[in-house]
XYZ file of C-alpha atoms in Angstrom:
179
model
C 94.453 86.085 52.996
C 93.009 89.750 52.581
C 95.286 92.532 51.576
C 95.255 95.840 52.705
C 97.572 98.647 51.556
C 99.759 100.614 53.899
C 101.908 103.521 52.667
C 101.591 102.646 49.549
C 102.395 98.941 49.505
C 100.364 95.549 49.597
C 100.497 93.848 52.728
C 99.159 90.135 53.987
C 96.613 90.585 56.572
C 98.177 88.084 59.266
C 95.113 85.256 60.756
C 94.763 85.078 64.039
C 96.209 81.355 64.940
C 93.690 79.860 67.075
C 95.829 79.697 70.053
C 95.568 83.313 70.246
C 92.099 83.279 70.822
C 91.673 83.161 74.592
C 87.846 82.477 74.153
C 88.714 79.205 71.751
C 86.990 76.164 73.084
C 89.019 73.923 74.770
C 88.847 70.270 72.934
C 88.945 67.750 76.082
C 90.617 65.264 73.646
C 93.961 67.111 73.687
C 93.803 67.832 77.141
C 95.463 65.619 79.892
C 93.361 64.567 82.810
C 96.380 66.070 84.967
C 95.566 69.728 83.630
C 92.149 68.707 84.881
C 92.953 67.433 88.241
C 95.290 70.571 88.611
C 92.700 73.340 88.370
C 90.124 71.581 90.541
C 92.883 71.398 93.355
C 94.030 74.745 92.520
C 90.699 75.762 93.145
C 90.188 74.432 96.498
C 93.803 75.693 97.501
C 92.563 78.759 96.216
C 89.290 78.471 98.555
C 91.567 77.617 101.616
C 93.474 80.339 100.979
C 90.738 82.810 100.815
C 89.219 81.360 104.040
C 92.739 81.702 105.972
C 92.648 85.758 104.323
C 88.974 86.430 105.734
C 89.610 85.057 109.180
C 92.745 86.743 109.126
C 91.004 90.188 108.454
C 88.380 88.639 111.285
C 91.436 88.739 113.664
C 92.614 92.216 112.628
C 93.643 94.172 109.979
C 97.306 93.908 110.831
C 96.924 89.980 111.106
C 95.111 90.120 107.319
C 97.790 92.516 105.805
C 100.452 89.935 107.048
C 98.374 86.781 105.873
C 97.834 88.481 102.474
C 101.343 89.175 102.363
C 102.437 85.917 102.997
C 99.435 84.509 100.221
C 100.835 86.366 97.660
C 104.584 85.614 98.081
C 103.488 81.813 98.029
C 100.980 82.697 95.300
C 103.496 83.562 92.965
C 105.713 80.737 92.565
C 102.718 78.337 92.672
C 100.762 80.208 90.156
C 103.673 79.663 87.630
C 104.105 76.058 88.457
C 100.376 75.741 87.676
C 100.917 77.471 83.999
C 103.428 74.929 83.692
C 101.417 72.278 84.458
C 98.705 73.226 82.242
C 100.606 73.643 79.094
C 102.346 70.909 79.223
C 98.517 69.182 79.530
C 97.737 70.736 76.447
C 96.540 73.906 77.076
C 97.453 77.006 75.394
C 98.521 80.202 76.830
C 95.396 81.914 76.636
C 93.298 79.064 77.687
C 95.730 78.459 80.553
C 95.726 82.253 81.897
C 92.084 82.186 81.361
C 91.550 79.065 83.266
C 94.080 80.181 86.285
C 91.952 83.188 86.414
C 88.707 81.343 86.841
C 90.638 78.943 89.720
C 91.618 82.210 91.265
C 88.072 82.984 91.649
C 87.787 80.298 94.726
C 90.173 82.495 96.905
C 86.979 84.951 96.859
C 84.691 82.755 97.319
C 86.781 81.402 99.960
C 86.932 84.786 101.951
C 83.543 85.713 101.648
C 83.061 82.140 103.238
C 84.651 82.934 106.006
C 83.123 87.081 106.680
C 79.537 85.376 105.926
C 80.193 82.977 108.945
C 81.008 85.399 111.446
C 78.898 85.374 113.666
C 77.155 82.259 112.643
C 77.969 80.182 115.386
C 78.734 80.622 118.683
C 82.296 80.228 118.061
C 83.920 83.460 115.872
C 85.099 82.192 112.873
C 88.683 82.831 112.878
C 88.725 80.615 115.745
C 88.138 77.517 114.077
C 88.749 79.061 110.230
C 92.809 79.616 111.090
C 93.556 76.552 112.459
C 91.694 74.610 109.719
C 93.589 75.819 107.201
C 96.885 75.911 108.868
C 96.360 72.560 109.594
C 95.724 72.220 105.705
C 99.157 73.767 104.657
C 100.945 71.792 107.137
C 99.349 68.610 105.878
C 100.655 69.436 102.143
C 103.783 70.414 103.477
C 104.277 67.376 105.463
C 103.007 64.777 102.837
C 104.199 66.179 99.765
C 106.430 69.025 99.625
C 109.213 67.129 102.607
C 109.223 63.550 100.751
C 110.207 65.470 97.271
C 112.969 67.651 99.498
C 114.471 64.559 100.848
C 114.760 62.540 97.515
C 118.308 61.781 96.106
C 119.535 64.729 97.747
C 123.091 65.314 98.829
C 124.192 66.016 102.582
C 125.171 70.109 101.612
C 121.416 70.472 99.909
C 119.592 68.704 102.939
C 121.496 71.127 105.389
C 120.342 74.256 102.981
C 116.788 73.231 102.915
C 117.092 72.923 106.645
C 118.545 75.792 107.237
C 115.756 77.359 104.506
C 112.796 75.850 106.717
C 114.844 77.451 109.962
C 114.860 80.532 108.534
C 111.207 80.520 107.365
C 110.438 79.511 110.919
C 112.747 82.536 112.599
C 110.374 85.109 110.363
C 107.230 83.346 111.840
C 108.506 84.004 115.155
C 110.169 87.580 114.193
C 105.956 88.300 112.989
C 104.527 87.115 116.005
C 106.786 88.879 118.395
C 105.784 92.202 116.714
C 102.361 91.610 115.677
């Protein structure tokens, strides 16, 4: 290692471990295909997402501030699962922030998907655009997210995620009553 002198004294010039190179290629070896599988779906919830944002902005601009508020509470929690997911696939921090990044990407893509076909059709977009991709979260919801609720759970933590679902209902009423 290369020395270089600071006040006086000798001091080891630390290397830069590879992991803290954000740019450092990714060897698909050490990778899981589950890492894989994770940002392609992350990227197409990503998409859906920025579809449901650009109708919502379609709608109105009270209607997209809502939807984007909603998108980035759900964002956040899912966005640290994903980091989870991905190191424990094998990537590294860098390579996992970098690559949640890139999957982050599709919610602009998605967005501009749904401005660009505005006036397209005959039909506006957020009329078909909103329902699509509420049908979409209710779908994941229904087929994944329930089942994992309802598995070796006691009685007390059924009625709290019950009552959690009520209450996340109630504010979906308390929005559209005001909006």
């Amino acid at each position: 290692p290369k020395l270089r002198q600071r006040g006086g004294e000798k001091v080891k010039k630390a290397k830069k471990a590879p992991e803290d190179d954000i740019v450092a290629t990714v060897d698909r070896a050490d990778i899981q295909a589950g890492g894989w599988l994770n940002l392609a779906a992350d990227f197409s919830h990503n998409f859906t997402d920025g579809m449901a944002l650009g109708a919502a902005f379609l709608t109105s601009t009270q209607a997209g501030l809502i939807t984007t508020f909603a998108v980035l509470l759900h964002e956040v929690p899912h966005e640290i699962g994903d980091f989870a997911i991905l190191l424990q696939s094998g990537f590294t921090r860098p390579q996992a922030m970098l690559a949640q990044l890139v999957t982050a990407i599709g919610a602009l893509i998605g967005c501009l998907f749904s401005l660009l076909l505005d006036g397209a059709t005959d039909i506006p977009a957020q009329e078909w655009i909103l329902p699509f991709t509420a049908g979409g979260f209710i779908y994941v919801s229904t087929t994944t997210v329930i089942p994992v609720l309802l598995e070796d759970t006691s009685f007390k933590q059924t009625l709290a995620e019950v009552f959690a679902m009520l209450v996340g209902i109630g504010l979906m009423l308390v929005v559209l009553l005001f909006e």
